[in-house]
CSV table of C-alpha atoms in Angstrom, one decimal:
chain,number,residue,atom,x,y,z
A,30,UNK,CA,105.7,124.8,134.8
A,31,UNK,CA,102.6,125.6,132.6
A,32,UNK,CA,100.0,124.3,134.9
A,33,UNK,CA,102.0,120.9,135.7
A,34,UNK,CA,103.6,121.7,139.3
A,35,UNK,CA,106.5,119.7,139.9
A,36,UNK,CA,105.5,118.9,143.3
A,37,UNK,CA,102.6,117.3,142.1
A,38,UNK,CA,105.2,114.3,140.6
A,39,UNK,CA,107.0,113.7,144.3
A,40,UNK,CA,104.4,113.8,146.1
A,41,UNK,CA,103.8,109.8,146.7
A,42,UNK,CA,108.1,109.1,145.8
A,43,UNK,CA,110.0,111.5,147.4
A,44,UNK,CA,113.7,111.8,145.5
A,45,UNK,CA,117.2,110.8,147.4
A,46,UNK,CA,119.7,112.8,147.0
A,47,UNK,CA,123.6,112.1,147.7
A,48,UNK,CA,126.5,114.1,147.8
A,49,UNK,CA,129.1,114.0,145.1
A,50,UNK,CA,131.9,116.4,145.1
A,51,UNK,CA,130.4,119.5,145.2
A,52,UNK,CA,127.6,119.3,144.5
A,53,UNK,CA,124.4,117.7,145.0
A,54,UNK,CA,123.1,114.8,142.6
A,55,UNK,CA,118.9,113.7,142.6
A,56,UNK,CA,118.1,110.0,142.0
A,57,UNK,CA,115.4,110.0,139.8
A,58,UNK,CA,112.3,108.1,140.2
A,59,UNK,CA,110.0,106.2,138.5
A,60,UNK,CA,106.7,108.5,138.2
A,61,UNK,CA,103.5,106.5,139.5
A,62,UNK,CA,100.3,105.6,138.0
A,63,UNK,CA,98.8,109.3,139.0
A,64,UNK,CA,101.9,110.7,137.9
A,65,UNK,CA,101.4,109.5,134.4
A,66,UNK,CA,97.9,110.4,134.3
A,67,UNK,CA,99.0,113.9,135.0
A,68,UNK,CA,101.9,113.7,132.4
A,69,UNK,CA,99.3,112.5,129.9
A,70,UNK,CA,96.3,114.9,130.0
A,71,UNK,CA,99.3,117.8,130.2
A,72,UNK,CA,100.4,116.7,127.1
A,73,UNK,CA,97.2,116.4,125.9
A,74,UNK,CA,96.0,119.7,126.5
A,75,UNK,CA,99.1,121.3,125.2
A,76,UNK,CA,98.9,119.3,121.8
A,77,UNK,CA,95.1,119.9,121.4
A,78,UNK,CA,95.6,123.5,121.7
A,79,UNK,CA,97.4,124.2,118.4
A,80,UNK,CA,95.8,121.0,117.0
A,81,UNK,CA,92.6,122.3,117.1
A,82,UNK,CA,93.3,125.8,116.1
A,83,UNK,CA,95.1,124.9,113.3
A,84,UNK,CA,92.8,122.4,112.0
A,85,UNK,CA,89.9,124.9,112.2
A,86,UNK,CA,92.4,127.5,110.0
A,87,UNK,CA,92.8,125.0,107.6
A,88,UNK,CA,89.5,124.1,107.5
A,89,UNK,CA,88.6,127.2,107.2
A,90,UNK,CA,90.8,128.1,104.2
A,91,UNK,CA,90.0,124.6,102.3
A,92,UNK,CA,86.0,125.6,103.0
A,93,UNK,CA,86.3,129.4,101.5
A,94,UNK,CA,88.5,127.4,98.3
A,95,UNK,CA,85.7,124.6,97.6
A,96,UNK,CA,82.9,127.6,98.4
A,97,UNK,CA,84.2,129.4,95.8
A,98,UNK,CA,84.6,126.9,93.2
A,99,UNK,CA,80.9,125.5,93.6
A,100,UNK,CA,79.1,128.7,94.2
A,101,UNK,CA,80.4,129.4,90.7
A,102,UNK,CA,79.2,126.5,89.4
A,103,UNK,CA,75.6,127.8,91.1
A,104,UNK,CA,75.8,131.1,89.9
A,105,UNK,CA,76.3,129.6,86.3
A,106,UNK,CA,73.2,127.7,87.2
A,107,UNK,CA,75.0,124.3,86.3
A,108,UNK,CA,74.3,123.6,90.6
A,109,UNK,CA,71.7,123.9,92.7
A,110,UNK,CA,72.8,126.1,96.0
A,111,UNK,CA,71.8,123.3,98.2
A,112,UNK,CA,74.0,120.6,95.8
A,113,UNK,CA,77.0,123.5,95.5
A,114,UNK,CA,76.8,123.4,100.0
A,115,UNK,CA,76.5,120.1,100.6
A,116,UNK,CA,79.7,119.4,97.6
A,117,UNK,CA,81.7,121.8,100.1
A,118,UNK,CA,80.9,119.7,103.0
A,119,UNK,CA,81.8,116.4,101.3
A,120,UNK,CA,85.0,117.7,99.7
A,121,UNK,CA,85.9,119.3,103.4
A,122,UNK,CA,85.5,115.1,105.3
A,123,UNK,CA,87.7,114.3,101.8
A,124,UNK,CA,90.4,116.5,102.7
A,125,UNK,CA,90.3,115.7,106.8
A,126,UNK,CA,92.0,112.4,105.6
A,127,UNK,CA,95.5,114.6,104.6
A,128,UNK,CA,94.4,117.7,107.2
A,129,UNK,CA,94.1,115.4,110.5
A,130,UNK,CA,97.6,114.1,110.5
A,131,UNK,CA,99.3,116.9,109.0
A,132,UNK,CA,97.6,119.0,111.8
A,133,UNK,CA,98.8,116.2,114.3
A,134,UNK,CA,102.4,116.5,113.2
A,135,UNK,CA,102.7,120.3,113.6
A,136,UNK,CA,100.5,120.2,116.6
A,137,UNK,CA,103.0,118.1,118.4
A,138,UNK,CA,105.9,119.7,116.9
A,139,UNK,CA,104.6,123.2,118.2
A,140,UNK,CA,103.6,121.7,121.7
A,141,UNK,CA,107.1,120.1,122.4
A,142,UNK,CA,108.8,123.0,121.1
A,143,UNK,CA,107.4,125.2,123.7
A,144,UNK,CA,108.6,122.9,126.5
A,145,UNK,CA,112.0,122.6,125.4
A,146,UNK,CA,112.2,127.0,124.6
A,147,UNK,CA,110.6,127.3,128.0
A,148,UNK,CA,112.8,124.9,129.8
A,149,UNK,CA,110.0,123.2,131.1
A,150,UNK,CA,111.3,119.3,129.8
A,151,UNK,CA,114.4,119.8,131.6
A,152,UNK,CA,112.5,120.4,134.4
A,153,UNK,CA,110.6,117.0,134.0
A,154,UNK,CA,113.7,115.2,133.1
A,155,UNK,CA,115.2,116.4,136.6
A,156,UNK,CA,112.0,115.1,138.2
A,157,UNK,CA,112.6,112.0,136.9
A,158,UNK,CA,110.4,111.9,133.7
A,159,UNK,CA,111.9,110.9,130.5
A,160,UNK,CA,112.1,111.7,126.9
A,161,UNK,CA,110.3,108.3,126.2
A,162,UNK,CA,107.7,109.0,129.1
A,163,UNK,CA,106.7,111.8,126.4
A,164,UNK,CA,106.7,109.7,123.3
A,165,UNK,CA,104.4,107.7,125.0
A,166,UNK,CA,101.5,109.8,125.9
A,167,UNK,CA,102.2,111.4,122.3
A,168,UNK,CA,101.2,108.1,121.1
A,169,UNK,CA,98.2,107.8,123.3
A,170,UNK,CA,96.9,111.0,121.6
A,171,UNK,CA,98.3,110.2,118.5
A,172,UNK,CA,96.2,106.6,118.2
A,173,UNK,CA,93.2,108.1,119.1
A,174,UNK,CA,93.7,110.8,116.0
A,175,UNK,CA,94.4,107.8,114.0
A,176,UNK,CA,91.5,106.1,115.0
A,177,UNK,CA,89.5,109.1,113.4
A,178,UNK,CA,92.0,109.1,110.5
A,179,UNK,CA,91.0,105.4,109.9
A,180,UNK,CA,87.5,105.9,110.1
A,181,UNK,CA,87.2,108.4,107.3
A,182,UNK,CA,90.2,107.2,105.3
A,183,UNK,CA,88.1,103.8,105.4
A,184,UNK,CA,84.5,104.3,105.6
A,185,UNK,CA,83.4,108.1,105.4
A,186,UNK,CA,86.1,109.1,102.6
A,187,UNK,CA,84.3,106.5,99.7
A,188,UNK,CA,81.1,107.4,100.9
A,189,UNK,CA,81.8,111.5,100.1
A,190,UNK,CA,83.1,110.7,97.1
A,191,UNK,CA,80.3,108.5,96.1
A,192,UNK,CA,77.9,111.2,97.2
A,193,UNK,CA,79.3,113.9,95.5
A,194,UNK,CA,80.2,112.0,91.9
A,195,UNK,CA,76.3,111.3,91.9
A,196,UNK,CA,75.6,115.2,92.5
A,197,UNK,CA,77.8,116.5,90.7
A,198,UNK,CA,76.7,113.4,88.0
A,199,UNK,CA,73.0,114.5,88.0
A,200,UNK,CA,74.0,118.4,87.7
A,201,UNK,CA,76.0,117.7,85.0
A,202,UNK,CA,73.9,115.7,83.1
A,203,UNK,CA,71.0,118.6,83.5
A,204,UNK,CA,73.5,121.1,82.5
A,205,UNK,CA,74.2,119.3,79.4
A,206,UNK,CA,71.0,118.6,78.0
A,207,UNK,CA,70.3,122.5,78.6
A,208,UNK,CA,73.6,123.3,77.0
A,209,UNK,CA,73.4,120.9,74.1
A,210,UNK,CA,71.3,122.7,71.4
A,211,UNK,CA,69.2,120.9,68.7
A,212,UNK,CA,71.5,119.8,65.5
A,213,UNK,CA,75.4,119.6,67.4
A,214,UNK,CA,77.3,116.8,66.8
A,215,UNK,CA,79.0,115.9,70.0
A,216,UNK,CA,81.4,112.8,71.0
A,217,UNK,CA,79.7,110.5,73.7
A,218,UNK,CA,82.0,110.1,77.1
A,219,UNK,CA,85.3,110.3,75.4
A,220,UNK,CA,84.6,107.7,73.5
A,221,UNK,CA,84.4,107.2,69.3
A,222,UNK,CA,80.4,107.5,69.7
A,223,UNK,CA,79.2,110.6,67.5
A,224,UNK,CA,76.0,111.9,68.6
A,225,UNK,CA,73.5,114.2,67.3
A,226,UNK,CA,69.9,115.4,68.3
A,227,UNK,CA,66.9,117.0,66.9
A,228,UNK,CA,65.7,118.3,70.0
A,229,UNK,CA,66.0,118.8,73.5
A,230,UNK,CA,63.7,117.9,76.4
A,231,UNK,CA,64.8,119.5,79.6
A,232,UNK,CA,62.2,118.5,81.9
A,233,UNK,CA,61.9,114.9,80.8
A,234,UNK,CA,65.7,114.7,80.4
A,235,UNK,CA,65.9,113.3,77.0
A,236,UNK,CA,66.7,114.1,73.8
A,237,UNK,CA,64.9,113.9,70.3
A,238,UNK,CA,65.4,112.7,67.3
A,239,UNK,CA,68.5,111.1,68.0
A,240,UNK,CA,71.6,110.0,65.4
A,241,UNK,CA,75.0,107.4,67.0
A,242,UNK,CA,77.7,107.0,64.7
A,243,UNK,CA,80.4,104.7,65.5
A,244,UNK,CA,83.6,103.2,63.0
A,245,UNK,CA,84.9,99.8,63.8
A,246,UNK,CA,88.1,100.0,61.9
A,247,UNK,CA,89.4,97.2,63.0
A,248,UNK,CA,86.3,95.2,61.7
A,249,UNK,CA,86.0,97.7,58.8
A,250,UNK,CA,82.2,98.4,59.6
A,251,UNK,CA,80.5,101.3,60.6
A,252,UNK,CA,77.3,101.5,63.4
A,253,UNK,CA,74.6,104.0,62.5
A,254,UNK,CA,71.6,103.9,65.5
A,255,UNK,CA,68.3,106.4,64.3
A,256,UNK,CA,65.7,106.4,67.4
A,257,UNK,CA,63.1,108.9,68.3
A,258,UNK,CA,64.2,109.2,71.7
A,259,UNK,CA,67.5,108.7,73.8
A,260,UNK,CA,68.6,109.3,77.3
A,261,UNK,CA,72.2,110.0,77.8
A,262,UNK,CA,74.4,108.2,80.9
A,263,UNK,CA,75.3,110.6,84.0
A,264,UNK,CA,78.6,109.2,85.6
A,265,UNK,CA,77.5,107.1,88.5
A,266,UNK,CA,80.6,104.9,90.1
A,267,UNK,CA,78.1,102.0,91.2
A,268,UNK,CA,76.4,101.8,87.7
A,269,UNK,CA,77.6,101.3,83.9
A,270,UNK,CA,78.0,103.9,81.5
A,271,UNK,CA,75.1,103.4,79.4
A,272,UNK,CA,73.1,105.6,76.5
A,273,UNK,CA,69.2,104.2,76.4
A,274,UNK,CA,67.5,104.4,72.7
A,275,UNK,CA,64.2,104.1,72.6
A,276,UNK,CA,61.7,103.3,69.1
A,277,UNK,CA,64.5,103.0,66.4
A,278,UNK,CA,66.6,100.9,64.0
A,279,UNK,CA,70.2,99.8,64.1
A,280,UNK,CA,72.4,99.8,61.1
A,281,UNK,CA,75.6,97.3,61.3
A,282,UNK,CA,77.4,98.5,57.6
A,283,UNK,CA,80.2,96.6,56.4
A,284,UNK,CA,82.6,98.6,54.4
A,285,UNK,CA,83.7,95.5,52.2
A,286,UNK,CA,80.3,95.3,50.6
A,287,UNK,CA,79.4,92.1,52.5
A,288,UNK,CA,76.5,92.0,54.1
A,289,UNK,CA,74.6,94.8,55.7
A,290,UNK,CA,72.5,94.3,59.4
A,291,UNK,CA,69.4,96.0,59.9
A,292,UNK,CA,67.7,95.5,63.6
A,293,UNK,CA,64.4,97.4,64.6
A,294,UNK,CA,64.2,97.6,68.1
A,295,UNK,CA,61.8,99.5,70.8
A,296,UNK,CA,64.6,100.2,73.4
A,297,UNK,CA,68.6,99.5,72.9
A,298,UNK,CA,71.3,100.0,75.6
A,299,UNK,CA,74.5,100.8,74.5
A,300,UNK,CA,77.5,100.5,76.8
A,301,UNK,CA,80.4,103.1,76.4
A,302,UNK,CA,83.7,103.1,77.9
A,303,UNK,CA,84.9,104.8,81.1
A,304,UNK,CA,87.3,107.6,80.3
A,305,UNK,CA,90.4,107.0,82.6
A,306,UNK,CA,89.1,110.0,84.7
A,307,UNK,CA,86.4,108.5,85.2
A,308,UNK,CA,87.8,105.2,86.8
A,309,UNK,CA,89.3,106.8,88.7
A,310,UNK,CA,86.3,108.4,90.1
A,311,UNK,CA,84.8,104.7,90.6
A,312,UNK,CA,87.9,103.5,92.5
A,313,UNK,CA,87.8,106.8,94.7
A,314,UNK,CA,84.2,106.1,95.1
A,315,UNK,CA,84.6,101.9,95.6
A,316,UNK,CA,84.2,100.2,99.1
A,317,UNK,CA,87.1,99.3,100.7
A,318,UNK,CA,86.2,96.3,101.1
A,319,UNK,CA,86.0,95.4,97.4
A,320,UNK,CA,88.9,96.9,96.7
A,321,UNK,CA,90.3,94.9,99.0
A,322,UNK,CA,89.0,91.7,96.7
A,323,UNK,CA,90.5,93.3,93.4
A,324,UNK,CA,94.2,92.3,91.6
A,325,UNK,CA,94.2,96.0,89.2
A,326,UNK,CA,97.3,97.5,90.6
A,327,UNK,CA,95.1,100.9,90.9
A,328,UNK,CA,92.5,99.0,93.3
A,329,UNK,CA,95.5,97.8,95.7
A,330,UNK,CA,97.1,101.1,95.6
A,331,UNK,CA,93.9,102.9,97.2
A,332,UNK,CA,93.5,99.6,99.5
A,333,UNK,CA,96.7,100.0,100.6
A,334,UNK,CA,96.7,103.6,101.1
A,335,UNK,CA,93.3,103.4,103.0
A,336,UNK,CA,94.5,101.2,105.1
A,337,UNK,CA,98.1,102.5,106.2
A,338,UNK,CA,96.4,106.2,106.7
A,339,UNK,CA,96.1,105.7,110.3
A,340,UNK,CA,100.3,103.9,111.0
A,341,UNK,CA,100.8,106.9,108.6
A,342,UNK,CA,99.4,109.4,111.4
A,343,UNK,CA,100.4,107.7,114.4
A,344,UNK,CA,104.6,108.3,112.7
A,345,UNK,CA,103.8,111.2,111.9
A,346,UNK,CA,102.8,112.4,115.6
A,347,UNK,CA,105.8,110.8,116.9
A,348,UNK,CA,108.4,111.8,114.6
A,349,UNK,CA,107.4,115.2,115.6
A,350,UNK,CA,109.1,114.6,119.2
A,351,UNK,CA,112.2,114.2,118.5
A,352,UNK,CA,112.1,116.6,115.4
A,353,UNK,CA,111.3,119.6,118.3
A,354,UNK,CA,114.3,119.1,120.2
A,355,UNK,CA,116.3,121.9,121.2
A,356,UNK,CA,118.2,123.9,123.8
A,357,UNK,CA,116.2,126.2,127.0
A,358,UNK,CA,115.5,129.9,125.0
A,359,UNK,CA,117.3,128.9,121.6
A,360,UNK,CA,115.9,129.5,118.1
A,361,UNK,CA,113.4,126.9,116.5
A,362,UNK,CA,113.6,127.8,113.2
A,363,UNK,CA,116.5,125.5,112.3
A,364,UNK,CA,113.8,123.0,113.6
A,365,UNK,CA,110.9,124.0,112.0
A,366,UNK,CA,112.8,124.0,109.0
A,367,UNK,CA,114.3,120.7,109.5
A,368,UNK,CA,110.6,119.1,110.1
A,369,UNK,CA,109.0,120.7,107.3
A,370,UNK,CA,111.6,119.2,104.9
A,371,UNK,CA,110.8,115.7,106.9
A,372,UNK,CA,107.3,116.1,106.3
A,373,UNK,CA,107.4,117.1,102.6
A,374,UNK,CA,109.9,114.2,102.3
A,375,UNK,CA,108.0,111.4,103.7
A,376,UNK,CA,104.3,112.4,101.6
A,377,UNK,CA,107.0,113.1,98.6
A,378,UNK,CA,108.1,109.0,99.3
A,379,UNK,CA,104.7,107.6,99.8
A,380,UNK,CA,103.5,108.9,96.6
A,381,UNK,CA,106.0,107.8,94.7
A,382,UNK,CA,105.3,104.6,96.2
A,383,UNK,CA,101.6,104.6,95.5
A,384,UNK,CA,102.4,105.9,92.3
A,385,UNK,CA,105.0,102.5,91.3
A,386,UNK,CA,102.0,100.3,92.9
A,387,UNK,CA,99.9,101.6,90.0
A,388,UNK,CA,101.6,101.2,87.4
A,389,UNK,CA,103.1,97.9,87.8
A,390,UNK,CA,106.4,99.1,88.6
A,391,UNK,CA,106.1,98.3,92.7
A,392,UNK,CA,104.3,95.2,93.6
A,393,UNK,CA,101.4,94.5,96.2
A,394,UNK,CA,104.3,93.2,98.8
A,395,UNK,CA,106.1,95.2,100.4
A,396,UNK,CA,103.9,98.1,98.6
A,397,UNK,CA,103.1,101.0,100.6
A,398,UNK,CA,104.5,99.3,103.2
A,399,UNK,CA,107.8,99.5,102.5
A,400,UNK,CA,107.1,103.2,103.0
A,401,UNK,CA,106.1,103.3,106.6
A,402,UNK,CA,108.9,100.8,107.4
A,403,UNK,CA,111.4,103.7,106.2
A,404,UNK,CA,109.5,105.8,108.3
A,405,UNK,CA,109.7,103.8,111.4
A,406,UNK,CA,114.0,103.3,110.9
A,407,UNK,CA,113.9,107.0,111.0
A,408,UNK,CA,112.1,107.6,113.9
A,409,UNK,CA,114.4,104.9,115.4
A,410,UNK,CA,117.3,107.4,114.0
A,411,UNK,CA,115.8,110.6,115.4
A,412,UNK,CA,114.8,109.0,119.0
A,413,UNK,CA,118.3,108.1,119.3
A,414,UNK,CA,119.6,111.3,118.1
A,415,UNK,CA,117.0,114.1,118.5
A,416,UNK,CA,117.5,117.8,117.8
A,417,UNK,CA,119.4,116.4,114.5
A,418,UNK,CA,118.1,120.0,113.4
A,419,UNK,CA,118.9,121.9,116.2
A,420,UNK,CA,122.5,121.2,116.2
């Protein structure tokens, strides 16, 4: 029986049988401590087989898509080889918090399938071990996976993102200065800023000669800044978008003929707006635990989903139990099927859901929440009828 020897669970409780009819009926036992440590690292080791083999394909084939798209960006010389690797790496712990329990799910779905084709959980059911026995050493594994899940969902997950915005930031803004040529008027961050420069200094990183035009409409004025020198803002999700304008004047011009504002200064910050891509990178990027402190629907819709990541993987690994069900030497396509459209489902639900907490449309309580608690009624539903699929 794969390893597992069925002797090895009677050893210490020997099984009474009695006559009925016929036949011959065993009274099942309760399996001992030692029993359920051998129940538990069988299950283990039959999990962690695909698990790891799966996650190291996908892995694999999200490394080779990220390699591709950065070494570009190096080849173009807008990255550094050593910033275009270490973007690959950070991107790859990004995407462990969706590959761990999608890799746990199948993982477990595989695993049990094999003992149900290979008759090998009738075999344990006859020696007394039970469908919940499994479900419980799948959630001994499974809370350990989710305690990894947590962990970079939590902790390591803002941290890549804030390491790789401030690359990718610095790049950027060295690219563009090297890509901006002397007399181009360009807009400033998505905002209504109009910029121009004379020249270009790559090395120092600043630009000559400078020109910032901005219309207030709604104040019918206009903003003119002249300065010798400027430095433009490189997103950075723990620091204001900010132009610096160094040895210059400021021209505040009313349009109604009013009264004009003229300001000599020796260095001017000017504060621009985030683009809404770019708040979004400084909520990817934010610690959990100030999100945790904010009331912007956006803030508790990452909080929330950083938080529920690991109940999210430990239902997952569960609902994969019931889900492979199925006769001795029968087909599991019907049940890979039936999981796959589970699985698609439930992601399909919980965005929805995080999506509504953003925009107003799903409040903080029950949130995300409410998504997992579906979740649990169905595993309820599939413990109590498994092999729903199979059928």
């Amino acid at each position: 029986m794969g390893g597992l020897k069925s002797g090895q669970l009677s050893d210490k409780a020997p099984q009474i049988t009695r006559r009925v009819g016929l036949g011959v009926q065993c009274l099942p036992h309760s399996p001992g401590s030692a029993d359920n440590l051998i129940i538990d690292r069988y299950v283990s080791q039959e999990i962690s087989r695909p698990l790891f083999a799966g996650l190291a394909l996908l892995i694999l084939i999200f490394v080779a898509w990220s390699a591709a798209r950065y070494l570009g960006l190096a080849a173009d010389g807008q990255l550094s080889m050593f910033a275009a690797f270490k973007l690959v790496g950070l991107n790859t712990l990004v995407a462990l918090e969706i590959l761990l329990p999608s890799a746990l799910f199948f993982s477990v779905l595989a695993a049990m399938g094999r003992l149900y084709k290979e008759a090998e959980m009738h075999s344990f059911y006859a020696a007394g071990v039970g469908r919940m026995r499994f479900l419980e050493s799948v959630l001994k594994y499974a809370l350990v996976v989710a305690l990894l899940t947590g962990f970079i969902s939590i902790i390591a997950r803002p941290w890549a993102y804030r390491t790789s915005y401030e690359l990718e930031a610095r790049a950027a803004a060295h690219y563009d200065l090297k890509k901006m040529a002397a007399g181009e008027f360009v807009e400033l961050a998505g905002s209504d800023y109009v910029f121009y420069a004379g020249g270009v200094d790559v090395d120092n990183g600043e630009h000559r000669d400078v020109f910032l035009f901005k219309r207030h409409r709604k104040h019918r004025r206009a903003e003119l800044l002249v300065a010798r020198r400027a430095t433009l803002p490189a997103l950075n999700p723990d620091e204001p978008l900010a132009a610096h304008f160094q040895e210059g004047y400021n021209y505040l011009l009313d349009e109604a003929r009013r009264r004009d504002l003229i300001t000599r200064f020796g260095d001017l910050e000017v504060r621009l707006k985030r683009s809404s891509e770019q708040e979004k990178y400084r909520r990817k990027a934010e610690t959990t635990a100030a999100l945790s402190q904010s009331s912007d629907p956006k803030d508790i819709a990452e909080f929330q989903w950083r938080i529920t990541t690991p109940l999210a993987t430990v239902l997952l690994g569960l609902m994969a139990v019931p889900l492979a069900h199925s006769a001795p030497r029968a087909s599991r396509i019907r049940n890979v099927f039936g999981a796959l459209v589970v699985y698609i489902a439930l992601f399909a639900m919980t965005s929805v859901m995080r999506t509504g907490i953003e925009q107003g449309t799903l409040g903080a309580m029950p949130g995300l929440w409410l998504a997992y608690v579906l979740e649990a009624v169905l595993l309820l539903f599939l413990v109590r009828k498994p092999g729903i699929f199979s059928r």
